[in-house]
PDB file of N, CA and C in Angstrom:
ATOM      1  N   MET S   1       0.850  -1.171   0.000  1.00 52.00           N
ATOM      2  CA  MET S   1       0.000   0.000   0.000  1.00 52.00           C
ATOM      3  C   MET S   1       0.894   1.232   0.000  1.00 52.00           C
ATOM      4  N   PHE S   2       0.694   2.102  -0.978  1.00 53.00           N
ATOM      5  CA  PHE S   2       1.484   3.322  -1.086  1.00 53.00           C
ATOM      6  C   PHE S   2       0.722   4.491  -0.483  1.00 53.00           C
ATOM      7  N   ARG S   3       1.464   5.343   0.176  1.00 60.00           N
ATOM      8  CA  ARG S   3       0.850   6.559   0.707  1.00 60.00           C
ATOM      9  C   ARG S   3       0.915   7.648  -0.362  1.00 60.00           C
ATOM     10  N   GLU S   4       0.085   8.638  -0.211  1.00 64.00           N
ATOM     11  CA  GLU S   4       0.084   9.713  -1.192  1.00 64.00           C
ATOM     12  C   GLU S   4       1.402  10.465  -1.158  1.00 64.00           C
ATOM     13  N   GLY S   5       1.958  10.675  -2.326  1.00 62.00           N
ATOM     14  CA  GLY S   5       3.181  11.454  -2.433  1.00 62.00           C
ATOM     15  C   GLY S   5       4.451  10.662  -2.163  1.00 62.00           C
ATOM     16  N   LEU S   6       4.350   9.433  -1.687  1.00 66.00           N
ATOM     17  CA  LEU S   6       5.521   8.621  -1.412  1.00 66.00           C
ATOM     18  C   LEU S   6       5.627   7.532  -2.471  1.00 66.00           C
ATOM     19  N   MET S   7       6.824   7.344  -2.981  1.00 69.00           N
ATOM     20  CA  MET S   7       7.003   6.407  -4.075  1.00 69.00           C
ATOM     21  C   MET S   7       7.788   5.163  -3.657  1.00 69.00           C
ATOM     22  N   TYR S   8       7.685   4.761  -2.438  1.00 76.00           N
ATOM     23  CA  TYR S   8       8.383   3.559  -2.002  1.00 76.00           C
ATOM     24  C   TYR S   8       7.422   2.690  -1.192  1.00 76.00           C
ATOM     25  N   PRO S   9       7.644   1.383  -1.230  1.00 76.00           N
ATOM     26  CA  PRO S   9       6.751   0.479  -0.493  1.00 76.00           C
ATOM     27  C   PRO S   9       7.015   0.555   1.012  1.00 76.00           C
ATOM     28  N   PRO S  10       6.087   0.083   1.819  1.00 77.00           N
ATOM     29  CA  PRO S  10       6.316   0.074   3.274  1.00 77.00           C
ATOM     30  C   PRO S  10       7.478  -0.863   3.623  1.00 77.00           C
ATOM     31  N   PRO S  11       8.157  -0.601   4.732  1.00 81.00           N
ATOM     32  CA  PRO S  11       9.310  -1.438   5.104  1.00 81.00           C
ATOM     33  C   PRO S  11       8.887  -2.876   5.398  1.00 81.00           C
ATOM     34  N   ASP S  12       9.774  -3.783   5.055  1.00 90.00           N
ATOM     35  CA  ASP S  12       9.540  -5.206   5.301  1.00 90.00           C
ATOM     36  C   ASP S  12       9.803  -5.500   6.781  1.00 90.00           C
ATOM     37  N   PRO S  13       8.843  -6.075   7.495  1.00 89.00           N
ATOM     38  CA  PRO S  13       9.056  -6.334   8.930  1.00 89.00           C
ATOM     39  C   PRO S  13      10.222  -7.292   9.191  1.00 89.00           C
ATOM     40  N   HIS S  14      10.467  -8.218   8.273  1.00 91.00           N
ATOM     41  CA  HIS S  14      11.583  -9.144   8.460  1.00 91.00           C
ATOM     42  C   HIS S  14      12.919  -8.414   8.373  1.00 91.00           C
ATOM     43  N   MET S  15      13.015  -7.462   7.448  1.00 91.00           N
ATOM     44  CA  MET S  15      14.253  -6.693   7.309  1.00 91.00           C
ATOM     45  C   MET S  15      14.454  -5.782   8.519  1.00 91.00           C
ATOM     46  N   GLN S  16      13.371  -5.227   9.036  1.00 92.00           N
ATOM     47  CA  GLN S  16      13.484  -4.402  10.237  1.00 92.00           C
ATOM     48  C   GLN S  16      13.976  -5.235  11.411  1.00 92.00           C
ATOM     49  N   LEU S  17      13.459  -6.434  11.548  1.00 93.00           N
ATOM     50  CA  LEU S  17      13.883  -7.318  12.630  1.00 93.00           C
ATOM     51  C   LEU S  17      15.354  -7.696  12.465  1.00 93.00           C
ATOM     52  N   TRP S  18      15.767  -7.997  11.233  1.00 93.00           N
ATOM     53  CA  TRP S  18      17.153  -8.369  10.970  1.00 93.00           C
ATOM     54  C   TRP S  18      18.090  -7.187  11.245  1.00 93.00           C
ATOM     55  N   ASP S  19      17.699  -5.984  10.831  1.00 94.00           N
ATOM     56  CA  ASP S  19      18.514  -4.799  11.099  1.00 94.00           C
ATOM     57  C   ASP S  19      18.641  -4.548  12.596  1.00 94.00           C
ATOM     58  N   GLU S  20      17.559  -4.750  13.330  1.00 95.00           N
ATOM     59  CA  GLU S  20      17.587  -4.576  14.787  1.00 95.00           C
ATOM     60  C   GLU S  20      18.523  -5.602  15.425  1.00 95.00           C
ATOM     61  N   TYR S  21      18.465  -6.840  14.959  1.00 96.00           N
ATOM     62  CA  TYR S  21      19.349  -7.885  15.475  1.00 96.00           C
ATOM     63  C   TYR S  21      20.817  -7.531  15.201  1.00 96.00           C
ATOM     64  N   LYS S  22      21.118  -7.100  13.965  1.00 96.00           N
ATOM     65  CA  LYS S  22      22.498  -6.757  13.616  1.00 96.00           C
ATOM     66  C   LYS S  22      23.002  -5.611  14.484  1.00 96.00           C
ATOM     67  N   TYR S  23      22.157  -4.598  14.712  1.00 96.00           N
ATOM     68  CA  TYR S  23      22.545  -3.460  15.544  1.00 96.00           C
ATOM     69  C   TYR S  23      22.846  -3.924  16.972  1.00 96.00           C
ATOM     70  N   ARG S  24      21.959  -4.710  17.553  1.00 97.00           N
ATOM     71  CA  ARG S  24      22.161  -5.165  18.934  1.00 97.00           C
ATOM     72  C   ARG S  24      23.364  -6.099  19.046  1.00 97.00           C
ATOM     73  N   HIS S  25      23.559  -6.949  18.053  1.00 97.00           N
ATOM     74  CA  HIS S  25      24.683  -7.870  18.057  1.00 97.00           C
ATOM     75  C   HIS S  25      25.999  -7.102  18.006  1.00 97.00           C
ATOM     76  N   ASP S  26      26.112  -6.145  17.110  1.00 97.00           N
ATOM     77  CA  ASP S  26      27.329  -5.327  17.021  1.00 97.00           C
ATOM     78  C   ASP S  26      27.544  -4.517  18.292  1.00 97.00           C
ATOM     79  N   HIS S  27      26.464  -3.997  18.843  1.00 97.00           N
ATOM     80  CA  HIS S  27      26.563  -3.165  20.041  1.00 97.00           C
ATOM     81  C   HIS S  27      27.064  -3.978  21.242  1.00 97.00           C
ATOM     82  N   ILE S  28      26.527  -5.174  21.439  1.00 98.00           N
ATOM     83  CA  ILE S  28      26.935  -5.963  22.604  1.00 98.00           C
ATOM     84  C   ILE S  28      28.386  -6.390  22.487  1.00 98.00           C
ATOM     85  N   TRP S  29      28.860  -6.732  21.270  1.00 97.00           N
ATOM     86  CA  TRP S  29      30.265  -7.103  21.113  1.00 97.00           C
ATOM     87  C   TRP S  29      31.181  -5.903  21.330  1.00 97.00           C
ATOM     88  N   GLN S  30      30.761  -4.735  20.880  1.00 98.00           N
ATOM     89  CA  GLN S  30      31.558  -3.523  21.104  1.00 98.00           C
ATOM     90  C   GLN S  30      31.680  -3.243  22.605  1.00 98.00           C
ATOM     91  N   LYS S  31      30.584  -3.315  23.320  1.00 98.00           N
ATOM     92  CA  LYS S  31      30.616  -3.066  24.762  1.00 98.00           C
ATOM     93  C   LYS S  31      31.420  -4.137  25.501  1.00 98.00           C
ATOM     94  N   LEU S  32      31.315  -5.388  25.063  1.00 98.00           N
ATOM     95  CA  LEU S  32      32.074  -6.457  25.689  1.00 98.00           C
ATOM     96  C   LEU S  32      33.572  -6.217  25.547  1.00 98.00           C
ATOM     97  N   PHE S  33      34.020  -5.814  24.368  1.00 98.00           N
ATOM     98  CA  PHE S  33      35.431  -5.514  24.164  1.00 98.00           C
ATOM     99  C   PHE S  33      35.865  -4.312  25.000  1.00 98.00           C
ATOM    100  N   GLN S  34      35.037  -3.277  25.078  1.00 98.00           N
ATOM    101  CA  GLN S  34      35.382  -2.093  25.869  1.00 98.00           C
ATOM    102  C   GLN S  34      35.518  -2.444  27.348  1.00 98.00           C
ATOM    103  N   ILE S  35      34.600  -3.228  27.872  1.00 98.00           N
ATOM    104  CA  ILE S  35      34.655  -3.603  29.285  1.00 98.00           C
ATOM    105  C   ILE S  35      35.864  -4.483  29.553  1.00 98.00           C
ATOM    106  N   THR S  36      36.162  -5.401  28.641  1.00 98.00           N
ATOM    107  CA  THR S  36      37.329  -6.273  28.806  1.00 98.00           C
ATOM    108  C   THR S  36      38.615  -5.460  28.834  1.00 98.00           C
ATOM    109  N   ILE S  37      38.740  -4.507  27.934  1.00 98.00           N
ATOM    110  CA  ILE S  37      39.936  -3.658  27.912  1.00 98.00           C
ATOM    111  C   ILE S  37      40.047  -2.847  29.197  1.00 98.00           C
ATOM    112  N   ALA S  38      38.929  -2.312  29.687  1.00 97.00           N
ATOM    113  CA  ALA S  38      38.950  -1.534  30.921  1.00 97.00           C
ATOM    114  C   ALA S  38      39.368  -2.399  32.106  1.00 97.00           C
ATOM    115  N   VAL S  39      38.855  -3.615  32.192  1.00 96.00           N
ATOM    116  CA  VAL S  39      39.208  -4.501  33.301  1.00 96.00           C
ATOM    117  C   VAL S  39      40.682  -4.868  33.248  1.00 96.00           C
ATOM    118  N   VAL S  40      41.192  -5.159  32.062  1.00 96.00           N
ATOM    119  CA  VAL S  40      42.608  -5.516  31.926  1.00 96.00           C
ATOM    120  C   VAL S  40      43.496  -4.333  32.306  1.00 96.00           C
ATOM    121  N   LEU S  41      43.147  -3.145  31.836  1.00 93.00           N
ATOM    122  CA  LEU S  41      43.958  -1.965  32.176  1.00 93.00           C
ATOM    123  C   LEU S  41      43.921  -1.664  33.673  1.00 93.00           C
ATOM    124  N   LEU S  42      42.738  -1.701  34.261  1.00 90.00           N
ATOM    125  CA  LEU S  42      42.641  -1.424  35.693  1.00 90.00           C
ATOM    126  C   LEU S  42      43.287  -2.530  36.523  1.00 90.00           C
ATOM    127  N   GLY S  43      43.215  -3.747  36.045  1.00 90.00           N
ATOM    128  CA  GLY S  43      43.838  -4.854  36.761  1.00 90.00           C
ATOM    129  C   GLY S  43      45.353  -4.839  36.679  1.00 90.00           C
ATOM    130  N   SER S  44      45.900  -4.216  35.646  1.00 91.00           N
ATOM    131  CA  SER S  44      47.354  -4.177  35.492  1.00 91.00           C
ATOM    132  C   SER S  44      47.992  -2.994  36.214  1.00 91.00           C
ATOM    133  N   VAL S  45      47.216  -2.045  36.680  1.00 86.00           N
ATOM    134  CA  VAL S  45      47.770  -0.864  37.347  1.00 86.00           C
ATOM    135  C   VAL S  45      48.611  -1.230  38.574  1.00 86.00           C
ATOM    136  N   PRO S  46      48.174  -2.111  39.464  1.00 85.00           N
ATOM    137  CA  PRO S  46      49.009  -2.434  40.631  1.00 85.00           C
ATOM    138  C   PRO S  46      50.361  -3.049  40.262  1.00 85.00           C
ATOM    139  N   TYR S  47      50.432  -3.717  39.140  1.00 88.00           N
ATOM    140  CA  TYR S  47      51.691  -4.319  38.724  1.00 88.00           C
ATOM    141  C   TYR S  47      52.611  -3.298  38.049  1.00 88.00           C
ATOM    142  N   LEU S  48      52.017  -2.326  37.385  1.00 87.00           N
ATOM    143  CA  LEU S  48      52.824  -1.320  36.695  1.00 87.00           C
ATOM    144  C   LEU S  48      53.272  -0.204  37.640  1.00 87.00           C
ATOM    145  N   LYS S  49      52.413   0.168  38.558  1.00 84.00           N
ATOM    146  CA  LYS S  49      52.711   1.227  39.530  1.00 84.00           C
ATOM    147  C   LYS S  49      52.379   0.727  40.932  1.00 84.00           C
ATOM    148  N   PRO S  50      53.305   0.019  41.576  1.00 85.00           N
ATOM    149  CA  PRO S  50      53.001  -0.535  42.910  1.00 85.00           C
ATOM    150  C   PRO S  50      52.702   0.533  43.957  1.00 85.00           C
ATOM    151  N   GLU S  51      53.217   1.736  43.788  1.00 86.00           N
ATOM    152  CA  GLU S  51      52.944   2.794  44.784  1.00 86.00           C
ATOM    153  C   GLU S  51      51.469   3.191  44.793  1.00 86.00           C
ATOM    154  N   ILE S  52      50.780   3.062  43.666  1.00 80.00           N
ATOM    155  CA  ILE S  52      49.350   3.364  43.639  1.00 80.00           C
ATOM    156  C   ILE S  52      48.592   2.358  44.490  1.00 80.00           C
ATOM    157  N   ALA S  53      48.961   1.096  44.410  1.00 76.00           N
ATOM    158  CA  ALA S  53      48.299   0.059  45.213  1.00 76.00           C
ATOM    159  C   ALA S  53      48.509   0.307  46.693  1.00 76.00           C
ATOM    160  N   GLN S  54      49.692   0.787  47.086  1.00 81.00           N
ATOM    161  CA  GLN S  54      49.950   1.071  48.499  1.00 81.00           C
ATOM    162  C   GLN S  54      49.111   2.234  48.976  1.00 81.00           C
ATOM    163  N   VAL S  55      48.941   3.249  48.152  1.00 80.00           N
ATOM    164  CA  VAL S  55      48.103   4.411  48.516  1.00 80.00           C
ATOM    165  C   VAL S  55      46.647   3.985  48.665  1.00 80.00           C
ATOM    166  N   LEU S  56      46.183   3.128  47.773  1.00 74.00           N
ATOM    167  CA  LEU S  56      44.786   2.708  47.827  1.00 74.00           C
ATOM    168  C   LEU S  56      44.491   1.799  49.015  1.00 74.00           C
ATOM    169  N   ARG S  57      45.475   1.081  49.517  1.00 75.00           N
ATOM    170  CA  ARG S  57      45.251   0.232  50.682  1.00 75.00           C
ATOM    171  C   ARG S  57      44.964   1.057  51.926  1.00 75.00           C
ATOM    172  N   GLY S  58      45.598   2.199  52.011  1.00 60.00           N
ATOM    173  CA  GLY S  58      45.450   3.053  53.197  1.00 60.00           C
ATOM    174  C   GLY S  58      44.256   3.901  53.164  1.00 60.00           C
TER     175      GLY S  58
END
C-alpha cells in the first residue's frame, strides 16, 4: 500500500527485525570488548605502579 506522495513500499518487517538484530549484536560485542579492555587496564595498574596500590590500601 502506497501513501500519497511517497514512491516507495512500506518497510519489510523481516528486514526491520534483521537490522535490529544486527545493531544489537554489534553493540553488545563492542561493549564487551570495551569492558574487557577496561578490566585488563585497571587490573594491570598495581603491577605497573606498585605505589598506587599502596596508597589505595590506606
